[in-house]
Amino acid sequence: MSSIRTHNLGYPRIGEHRELKKATEAYWQGKISREELEDTGRRLRRGNWLKQQAAGIDLIPCNDFSFYDQVLDATCLLGNIPPRFGRQDASDPDSLFLIARGSRDTADNCGDGCGCQTGTFASEMTKWFDTNYHYIVPEFHAGTEFKVSGTKVFDEFQEALALGIHAKPVLIGPVTYLSLGKSHDADFDRFSLLDGLVAAYEEIIGRLAALGATWIQIDEPILATDLDDRRRDAFLEAYARLATVAGNTRLMVASYFGGLRDNLPLFLSLPVAGLHFDAVRGSDEVPELLEKFPEDKVLSLGVVDGRNIWRNDFDASLGLLAEAEARLGKERLWIAPSCSLIHSPVTLENEPKLDPEIKNWLAFADEKLAEVSALGDLLGGRAGPGVLEENRAAHLGRRGSPRIHNPAVRARLAAVAPQDLERRSRFPERQALQREKLKLPLFPTTTIGSFPQTAEVRSARARWKSGLLPAVAYDAFIKEETRRCVAFQDEIGIDMPVHGEFERNDMVEYFGEQLEGFTFTANGWVQSYGTRCVKPPVIFGDVSRPRPMTTYWSGFAKSLTERPMKGMLTGPVTILQWSFVRNDQPRETTTRQIALAIRDEVLDLEAIGLAAIQIDEPAIREGLPLRRADWDPYLAWAVDAFRLCASGVRDETQIHTHMCYSEFNDIIGAIAALDADVITIETSRSNMELLDAFVDFNYPNEIGPGVYDIHSPRVPGVAEMRHLMEKAGAVIPTGNLWVNPDCGLKTRGWPEVRASLVHMVACARALREKSNASLR
Ligand SMILES: Nc1nc2c(c(=O)[nH]1)N[C@@H](CNc1ccc(C(=O)N[C@@H](CCC(=O)N[C@@H](CCC(=O)N[C@@H](CCC(=O)O)C(=O)O)C(=O)O)C(=O)O)cc1)CN2
Ligand SMILES: [Zn+2]
C-alpha cells in the first residue's frame, strides 16, 4: 500500500430518518415481524457500508451495528447473560430486548427488601463515559463463565464480504468490558474473571482470523480514565495472550474520549499491531506519542472530532499528520475520526432549512468521513484543486462572523458580581419563609415535570411544525392536555403540581430553539439509549434570551389551580452537556452565558407568581471530566452556573433541582453547594442506597428521594413506596422529605402514570397519618 490509509471506528446505526427506531418499536408493538425487523437491520448495514466505501474510506468497520447497544451485544457474544433471564445462547434481537427492557409480566424490579418478586427485571443502564449514550451494564458474579455464544460478529463480517467489502470487525476490549460492569456482591473482584474472559476473546479472534479478517479493532476507551494497578495488569495479561492467537490477523487497540497521560507507556507497550489515538482530545500528547511510538506498530490518528459537529480544521490536522508521517512514514500511519461516529448525527444532506452560513461550519458523520478521506488525499498530494482553500475559507468565515459575537452578552458576563451567586438569606431562613407561604403538608407530593408524551402529542407537534396543523389548533390542543393534567393532579391530591411539559419536544432542544446563539436541526438525531434518540441543539454563538420562554405555559397552568404550581426549567450545565457546543471558547464561558438567560427566566416565572421553580440538572455528573484531577475546576464552574441561575429570587420563592443517573457520593459537596431549597433524585432502583451520600454529608436542605422507577411500566404498590420512604425517614429529618417519582414521566403511558401517582399520594397520606404533625 503506497498511500496513507483511512479508516472509520464506527458508523451511526439508527438510520438517516431513525429507520431502526421505527422498525424496532413497530416490532415491539407487534406491527412487523422479526424477519422484517432483521431486514431493516440488513438494509441499514448495507447502506452504511456502501456509503463509507463511496466516501473513500479504506477500512470500514463491521459489528458496529446493534439492535440495541454494542455493550449488550458483547454481553451476548460472550455468553454473559445474567442467569435470571434463563437463556444462554443469544444471537437474536429478542434476547437483547429482554435483557435491556425486562419482561413485562414479571418486571417486578424494585431491588430487594420489599418482598416483591424479582423475576426478569432489566439490566441496569448507565452513561457511556462522558457521552449522552447509555449502555446496558454487564453483570458479573463469582460463578460467571464466558462462552462464545452469539454469531453476530461473524455473520456481519461475512455479510460485508458478500458485498465485496473486507470489513474490520469491532469488539469492545476485555479490560473496558470488565471495568464497565458491576457485581452485586461488592467484595467480588471482577478481574478474577479475566482468565476466562480472555479465553473467550481468543476464540472470537481465532474465528475471525479463520474467516479472513485482516484487522480487528478492539475498543479500550477505559485507557482515557484513571487506571488502578489491577486494570493495568489486566491490560498486560490480556493483550500478551491475544497477540499470540491473532496469526495473520492484526489487532488495533483503540483509545478515545481523551488523552492517555500516565497511561501512555502502558498503551505503547501493548503487543498489538496497531494503536488508535484520539488526537482531538489528546492533541497536546501527539509529540510525545510520536517520539515514543514503537517501530513495529501502525498508528491511527483520530484527527476528525467524533464528538462534536464542527468542520475539521485541515491546516491543524495536516500539521499533526505531517509530523506523524515524518516520524512513521506512510506505511504506518492511518487517518481516522477520533472515536466512533455514533455520537454524531448522520448527515447534513437532510438539513435544507439550516442557515447556509452556519451549515458551512458543520460536519456530521458523512461529512466527517469525507474529511478523513480528503485529509488522506491532501497528505498524499492527490486532492483536487481548492479543497484546502475552501476549508480555510469556512474557518475564516466562522471566526470573523458577527453572528457568533454579542458584545452585550460579554459585557453582562463581565459584570457578574459574587453577590449574584448568593441567595439573599441562608437556607434556614428561606425554609421558614417558604413554609409560611406554601403551607404544604408533611411529606409533600410532587412530580419531576413531564407527563406522558403520547403519540398524539408528538404527532400534533409534528403536524404543527410541518404546517399541517394551524398554530391556534396546536395551542388549543396543548392547552387541553395541560388542563387535563393539572385537573388530574388536583383530583388525586398532588400538593405541588406541574404543567406537564406537553409543549416540549425535549428538555434541552425546547430551550435551544428559543435562545439566540443556538440553532437546531431537522434530522440531526443521535442515539441516547435503545430506540430513544435526541436531537442536540447546536450552540454556535454568544447565548442570550430574546424573550421569556416558559411563562406562557407555566402561567396558563398556574391559572388552573389553587395549589402552588412549580415552574420547570433546564439548567445551564445540562443544556450545555446535551448540546453540540462551540469549540472556540471555554465551555465554562458558554455555560455562564446560558446561566444568565435562565436566571432571567427564573425571575420572569417568579414575577408571574410561580412559588416554586425547578432547575433540572440531570447531566451535572456526566459532565465530570474522565480524570479525577480535572474534577474540581469543573465542579466549581458548574456549581457557580447553577447559583447564577437561582440566586436572583426572593427568599420565599422555592428553588428545586432534579438529578438522575447519578452517583452522588463523590460529588455530594458540589450538590450541597448548589444550595437548592429542594432536590429530587433518582434512588428507587438502588433501594435508597444513593441517599447514603446525603446522610453521610449531613445534607441540610430538603430532599425528594424518588420512590419509584419511571423507566419501567410496572405500577408500584403503596406498601413498597412506603417502605422506601420509611428507609429515607430513618436517616433524613421528616420535615425535609418530599414524595415524588424518580424522574419525568414522558416515556410512560397514562394508565400506569395514573395508577402509580394515586399510589404515591396514598403513600404520602399514610406517612402523614403515622406522623403526629400534619402541617410543617
Ligand atoms: N436531550 C436529552 N438527553 C437526555 C434525556 C432527555 O430527556 N433529553 N434524558 C436521558 C435519556 N432519556 C431519553 C428519554 C426519552 C427520549 C425520547 O423520548 N426521545 C424521543 C424524541 C424526542 C423528541 O425530540 N421528539 C420530537 C420529535 C417527535 C417525533 O419523533 N416526531 C415524529 C412524527 C410523530 C408522528 O407524526 O406521530 C417524526 O418526526 O418522525 C417531538 O416531540 O416533537 C424519541 O426517541 O422518540 C430521549 C432520551 C438522558 N439524556
Ligand atoms: Zn430525571
CSV table of C-alpha atoms in Angstrom, one decimal, residues 59-361:
chain,number,residue,atom,x,y,z
A,59,LEU,CA,-11.1,0.1,6.0
A,60,ILE,CA,-14.7,0.0,7.1
A,61,PRO,CA,-16.0,-1.2,10.4
A,62,CYS,CA,-18.5,-4.1,11.0
A,63,ASN,CA,-20.2,-5.2,14.2
A,64,ASP,CA,-20.7,-1.5,15.0
A,65,PHE,CA,-24.3,-2.1,14.1
A,66,SER,CA,-26.6,-3.1,17.0
A,67,PHE,CA,-30.3,-3.6,17.5
A,68,TYR,CA,-29.9,-2.0,21.0
A,69,ASP,CA,-26.4,-1.4,22.3
A,70,GLN,CA,-22.9,-2.6,21.5
A,71,VAL,CA,-22.0,-3.4,25.1
A,72,LEU,CA,-25.1,-5.6,25.3
A,73,ASP,CA,-24.0,-7.2,22.0
A,74,ALA,CA,-20.7,-8.0,23.7
A,75,THR,CA,-22.5,-9.5,26.7
A,76,CYS,CA,-24.4,-11.8,24.4
A,77,LEU,CA,-21.4,-12.7,22.3
A,78,LEU,CA,-19.5,-13.6,25.5
A,79,GLY,CA,-22.5,-15.6,26.8
A,80,ASN,CA,-22.6,-13.5,29.9
A,81,ILE,CA,-26.4,-13.2,30.0
A,82,PRO,CA,-27.5,-12.9,33.6
A,83,PRO,CA,-28.9,-16.2,34.8
A,84,ARG,CA,-32.3,-14.7,35.7
A,85,PHE,CA,-33.2,-14.4,32.0
A,86,GLY,CA,-32.9,-18.2,31.6
A,87,ARG,CA,-31.2,-18.2,28.2
A,88,GLN,CA,-27.6,-18.8,27.3
A,89,ASP,CA,-27.4,-18.6,23.6
A,90,ALA,CA,-28.4,-15.2,22.4
A,91,SER,CA,-27.6,-14.0,18.9
A,92,ASP,CA,-31.2,-12.9,18.3
A,93,PRO,CA,-32.6,-9.4,18.9
A,94,ASP,CA,-35.3,-10.8,21.3
A,95,SER,CA,-32.6,-11.7,23.8
A,96,LEU,CA,-31.2,-8.2,23.6
A,97,PHE,CA,-34.6,-6.6,24.1
A,98,LEU,CA,-35.3,-8.9,27.0
A,99,ILE,CA,-32.1,-8.0,28.9
A,100,ALA,CA,-32.5,-4.3,28.1
A,101,ARG,CA,-36.1,-4.0,28.9
A,102,GLY,CA,-37.0,-6.8,31.2
A,103,SER,CA,-40.1,-8.9,30.7
A,104,ARG,CA,-43.4,-7.2,31.1
A,105,ASP,CA,-45.2,-9.9,33.0
A,106,THR,CA,-42.7,-10.2,35.8
A,107,ALA,CA,-41.0,-6.8,35.6
A,108,ASP,CA,-41.1,-6.6,39.3
A,109,ASN,CA,-38.0,-4.5,39.6
A,110,CYS,CA,-37.7,-3.0,43.0
A,111,GLY,CA,-34.4,-4.2,44.1
A,112,ASP,CA,-34.5,-6.3,47.3
A,113,GLY,CA,-36.0,-5.6,50.6
A,114,CYS,CA,-39.7,-5.1,50.0
A,115,GLY,CA,-40.7,-8.6,49.4
A,116,CYS,CA,-41.7,-8.2,45.8
A,117,GLN,CA,-40.6,-10.8,43.3
A,118,THR,CA,-37.6,-10.1,41.2
A,119,GLY,CA,-38.2,-12.2,38.1
A,120,THR,CA,-36.7,-10.9,35.0
A,121,PHE,CA,-36.0,-7.2,35.7
A,122,ALA,CA,-34.0,-5.5,33.1
A,123,SER,CA,-30.2,-5.0,33.4
A,124,GLU,CA,-29.2,-1.5,34.5
A,125,MET,CA,-28.4,1.2,32.1
A,126,THR,CA,-25.8,3.9,32.5
A,127,LYS,CA,-23.9,6.6,30.7
A,128,TRP,CA,-21.1,5.6,28.3
A,129,PHE,CA,-18.1,7.6,29.6
A,130,ASP,CA,-18.9,11.4,29.3
A,131,THR,CA,-21.4,11.0,26.5
A,132,ASN,CA,-25.2,11.1,26.4
A,133,TYR,CA,-25.2,7.5,25.1
A,134,HIS,CA,-26.3,4.8,27.6
A,135,TYR,CA,-25.1,1.2,27.7
A,136,ILE,CA,-26.5,-1.9,29.3
A,137,VAL,CA,-24.3,-2.7,32.3
A,138,PRO,CA,-22.7,-6.1,32.2
A,139,GLU,CA,-23.3,-8.2,35.3
A,140,PHE,CA,-20.7,-10.3,37.0
A,141,HIS,CA,-20.6,-12.8,39.9
A,142,ALA,CA,-18.3,-15.3,41.3
A,143,GLY,CA,-19.5,-18.1,39.0
A,144,THR,CA,-19.6,-16.1,35.8
A,145,GLU,CA,-18.3,-18.2,32.9
A,146,PHE,CA,-17.8,-16.9,29.4
A,147,LYS,CA,-18.7,-18.9,26.4
A,148,VAL,CA,-18.7,-17.5,22.9
A,149,SER,CA,-22.4,-17.8,22.0
A,150,GLY,CA,-23.6,-15.2,19.6
A,151,THR,CA,-22.7,-15.3,15.9
A,152,LYS,CA,-23.5,-11.6,15.1
A,153,VAL,CA,-19.9,-10.5,14.7
A,154,PHE,CA,-19.0,-13.4,12.4
A,155,ASP,CA,-22.2,-13.0,10.4
A,156,GLU,CA,-21.7,-9.3,9.9
A,157,PHE,CA,-18.1,-9.8,8.7
A,158,GLN,CA,-19.4,-12.3,6.1
A,159,GLU,CA,-22.3,-10.1,5.2
A,160,ALA,CA,-19.9,-7.3,4.3
A,161,LEU,CA,-17.7,-9.7,2.5
A,162,ALA,CA,-20.6,-10.7,0.3
A,163,LEU,CA,-20.9,-7.1,-0.7
A,164,GLY,CA,-17.2,-7.1,-1.6
A,165,ILE,CA,-16.2,-5.2,1.5
A,166,HIS,CA,-13.4,-6.6,3.5
A,167,ALA,CA,-14.5,-5.1,6.8
A,168,LYS,CA,-12.8,-4.6,10.1
A,169,PRO,CA,-14.8,-6.2,13.0
A,170,VAL,CA,-15.1,-4.0,16.1
A,171,LEU,CA,-15.1,-5.5,19.6
A,172,ILE,CA,-15.3,-3.9,23.0
A,173,GLY,CA,-12.0,-4.8,24.7
A,174,PRO,CA,-11.8,-7.1,27.6
A,175,VAL,CA,-10.5,-4.6,30.1
A,176,THR,CA,-13.1,-2.0,29.3
A,177,TYR,CA,-15.8,-4.7,29.3
A,178,LEU,CA,-14.8,-5.8,32.8
A,179,SER,CA,-14.4,-2.3,34.1
A,180,LEU,CA,-17.8,-1.1,33.0
A,181,GLY,CA,-19.7,-4.0,34.6
A,182,LYS,CA,-20.9,-4.4,38.1
A,183,SER,CA,-21.3,-7.2,40.5
A,184,HIS,CA,-24.0,-7.4,43.2
A,185,ASP,CA,-21.5,-8.6,45.7
A,186,ALA,CA,-19.4,-5.5,46.5
A,187,ASP,CA,-16.5,-7.6,47.6
A,188,PHE,CA,-16.3,-9.7,44.4
A,189,ASP,CA,-13.2,-8.9,42.3
A,190,ARG,CA,-14.4,-8.8,38.7
A,191,PHE,CA,-10.8,-9.0,37.5
A,192,SER,CA,-10.6,-12.6,38.8
A,193,LEU,CA,-12.7,-13.4,35.7
A,194,LEU,CA,-10.1,-12.1,33.3
A,195,ASP,CA,-8.6,-15.5,32.5
A,196,GLY,CA,-11.9,-16.9,31.3
A,197,LEU,CA,-12.8,-13.7,29.5
A,198,VAL,CA,-9.6,-13.6,27.6
A,199,ALA,CA,-10.1,-17.2,26.6
A,200,ALA,CA,-13.4,-16.2,25.0
A,201,TYR,CA,-11.7,-13.4,23.2
A,202,GLU,CA,-9.1,-15.8,21.9
A,203,GLU,CA,-11.7,-17.9,20.4
A,204,ILE,CA,-13.5,-14.9,18.8
A,205,ILE,CA,-10.3,-13.6,17.4
A,206,GLY,CA,-9.3,-17.0,16.2
A,207,ARG,CA,-12.7,-17.5,14.4
A,208,LEU,CA,-12.5,-14.0,12.8
A,209,ALA,CA,-9.0,-14.8,11.6
A,210,ALA,CA,-10.2,-18.1,10.1
A,211,LEU,CA,-12.9,-16.1,8.2
A,212,GLY,CA,-10.1,-14.0,6.8
A,213,ALA,CA,-10.3,-10.8,8.8
A,214,THR,CA,-7.1,-8.8,8.3
A,215,TRP,CA,-7.6,-6.2,11.1
A,216,ILE,CA,-9.7,-6.3,14.2
A,217,GLN,CA,-10.4,-3.2,16.2
A,218,ILE,CA,-10.6,-3.6,19.9
A,219,ASP,CA,-12.0,-0.6,21.7
A,220,GLU,CA,-10.5,0.2,25.1
A,221,PRO,CA,-11.7,3.7,25.9
A,222,ILE,CA,-11.1,2.9,29.6
A,223,LEU,CA,-7.5,3.9,28.7
A,224,ALA,CA,-8.6,7.6,28.8
A,225,THR,CA,-9.5,7.2,32.5
A,226,ASP,CA,-7.6,6.8,35.8
A,227,LEU,CA,-6.5,3.1,35.9
A,228,ASP,CA,-5.6,1.3,39.0
A,229,ASP,CA,-2.9,-1.4,39.1
A,230,ARG,CA,-5.5,-4.2,38.7
A,231,ARG,CA,-6.6,-2.8,35.4
A,232,ARG,CA,-3.0,-2.1,34.2
A,233,ASP,CA,-2.1,-5.7,35.0
A,234,ALA,CA,-5.2,-6.8,33.2
A,235,PHE,CA,-4.1,-4.9,30.1
A,236,LEU,CA,-0.7,-6.6,30.0
A,237,GLU,CA,-2.0,-10.0,30.7
A,238,ALA,CA,-4.9,-9.9,28.3
A,239,TYR,CA,-3.0,-8.5,25.3
A,240,ALA,CA,0.0,-10.7,25.8
A,241,ARG,CA,-2.3,-13.6,25.2
A,242,LEU,CA,-4.5,-12.1,22.5
A,243,ALA,CA,-1.5,-11.1,20.4
A,244,THR,CA,-0.4,-14.7,20.0
A,245,VAL,CA,-3.7,-16.0,18.7
A,246,ALA,CA,-4.2,-13.4,16.0
A,247,GLY,CA,-1.9,-15.1,13.4
A,248,ASN,CA,-2.1,-13.1,10.2
A,249,THR,CA,-4.9,-11.0,11.6
A,250,ARG,CA,-3.8,-7.8,13.2
A,251,LEU,CA,-5.2,-6.2,16.2
A,252,MET,CA,-5.7,-2.5,16.7
A,253,VAL,CA,-6.4,-1.3,20.2
A,254,ALA,CA,-8.5,1.9,20.1
A,255,SER,CA,-8.3,4.5,22.9
A,256,TYR,CA,-10.6,7.5,22.7
A,257,PHE,CA,-12.5,10.2,24.6
A,258,GLY,CA,-9.3,11.7,26.0
A,259,GLY,CA,-5.5,11.7,26.0
A,260,LEU,CA,-3.6,9.0,27.8
A,261,ARG,CA,-1.5,10.9,30.3
A,262,ASP,CA,0.1,8.4,32.7
A,263,ASN,CA,-1.4,5.5,30.6
A,264,LEU,CA,0.7,6.4,27.6
A,265,PRO,CA,3.6,3.9,28.4
A,266,LEU,CA,1.1,1.1,29.0
A,267,PHE,CA,-0.7,1.9,25.7
A,268,LEU,CA,2.5,1.9,23.8
A,269,SER,CA,3.6,-1.3,25.3
A,270,LEU,CA,0.6,-3.3,24.2
A,271,PRO,CA,1.9,-6.1,22.0
A,272,VAL,CA,-0.6,-5.4,19.2
A,273,ALA,CA,-0.1,-4.4,15.5
A,274,GLY,CA,-1.9,-1.1,15.7
A,275,LEU,CA,-2.9,1.6,18.1
A,276,HIS,CA,-5.6,4.2,17.6
A,277,PHE,CA,-5.2,7.5,19.4
A,278,ASP,CA,-7.8,10.4,19.9
A,279,ALA,CA,-5.8,13.3,18.5
A,280,VAL,CA,-8.6,15.7,19.1
A,281,ARG,CA,-8.9,15.5,22.9
A,282,GLY,CA,-5.3,14.3,23.2
A,283,SER,CA,-3.8,16.7,20.7
A,284,ASP,CA,-1.2,18.0,23.2
A,285,GLU,CA,0.1,14.5,23.6
A,286,VAL,CA,0.9,13.9,20.0
A,287,PRO,CA,4.5,15.0,20.1
A,288,GLU,CA,5.3,12.6,23.0
A,289,LEU,CA,3.3,9.9,21.4
A,290,LEU,CA,5.2,10.2,18.2
A,291,GLU,CA,8.5,10.4,19.9
A,292,LYS,CA,7.9,7.2,21.8
A,293,PHE,CA,5.9,5.3,19.2
A,294,PRO,CA,7.3,1.8,18.7
A,295,GLU,CA,8.8,0.8,15.4
A,296,ASP,CA,6.7,-2.2,14.9
A,297,LYS,CA,3.2,-0.7,15.0
A,298,VAL,CA,0.7,1.2,12.9
A,299,LEU,CA,-0.6,4.4,14.4
A,300,SER,CA,-4.2,5.5,13.7
A,301,LEU,CA,-4.5,9.2,14.4
A,302,GLY,CA,-8.1,10.3,15.2
A,303,VAL,CA,-7.9,13.9,13.9
A,304,VAL,CA,-11.6,14.4,13.0
A,305,ASP,CA,-13.7,15.0,16.0
A,306,GLY,CA,-16.3,12.3,16.5
A,307,ARG,CA,-17.9,14.1,19.5
A,308,ASN,CA,-18.7,17.4,18.0
A,309,ILE,CA,-20.1,18.7,14.7
A,310,TRP,CA,-17.7,21.4,13.7
A,311,ARG,CA,-15.8,21.1,10.4
A,312,ASN,CA,-12.3,19.9,10.7
A,313,ASP,CA,-9.5,22.5,10.6
A,314,PHE,CA,-7.5,20.9,7.8
A,315,ASP,CA,-4.4,23.0,8.4
A,316,ALA,CA,-4.3,21.9,12.0
A,317,SER,CA,-4.9,18.3,11.2
A,318,LEU,CA,-2.4,18.3,8.3
A,319,GLY,CA,0.1,19.7,10.8
A,320,LEU,CA,-0.3,16.7,13.1
A,321,LEU,CA,-0.4,14.2,10.3
A,322,ALA,CA,2.7,15.6,8.6
A,323,GLU,CA,4.6,15.3,11.8
A,324,ALA,CA,3.4,11.7,12.2
A,325,GLU,CA,4.3,10.9,8.6
A,326,ALA,CA,7.7,12.3,9.0
A,327,ARG,CA,8.2,10.1,12.0
A,328,LEU,CA,6.5,6.9,10.9
A,329,GLY,CA,6.4,7.0,7.2
A,330,LYS,CA,3.3,6.4,5.0
A,331,GLU,CA,3.0,2.7,5.7
A,332,ARG,CA,2.5,3.0,9.4
A,333,LEU,CA,0.1,6.0,9.6
A,334,TRP,CA,-3.7,5.8,9.3
A,335,ILE,CA,-6.2,8.6,9.4
A,336,ALA,CA,-9.5,8.3,11.3
A,337,PRO,CA,-12.2,10.1,13.3
A,338,SER,CA,-11.3,10.5,16.9
A,339,CYS,CA,-13.9,7.9,18.0
A,340,SER,CA,-16.9,6.0,16.7
A,341,LEU,CA,-19.4,8.3,14.9
A,342,ILE,CA,-22.4,7.1,16.8
A,343,HIS,CA,-22.2,10.3,18.8
A,344,SER,CA,-22.7,12.4,15.7
A,345,PRO,CA,-25.8,12.9,13.6
A,346,VAL,CA,-25.8,11.1,10.2
A,347,THR,CA,-25.7,13.7,7.5
A,348,LEU,CA,-26.1,17.4,6.7
A,349,GLU,CA,-27.9,16.3,3.5
A,350,ASN,CA,-31.3,16.3,5.2
A,351,GLU,CA,-30.9,19.8,6.6
A,352,PRO,CA,-32.2,22.1,3.9
A,353,LYS,CA,-33.5,24.6,6.4
A,354,LEU,CA,-30.3,25.1,8.2
A,355,ASP,CA,-28.9,28.6,7.7
A,356,PRO,CA,-26.3,28.2,4.9
A,357,GLU,CA,-23.7,30.2,6.7
A,358,ILE,CA,-23.8,28.0,9.8
A,359,LYS,CA,-24.2,24.8,7.8
A,360,ASN,CA,-20.9,25.6,6.1
A,361,TRP,CA,-19.2,25.4,9.5
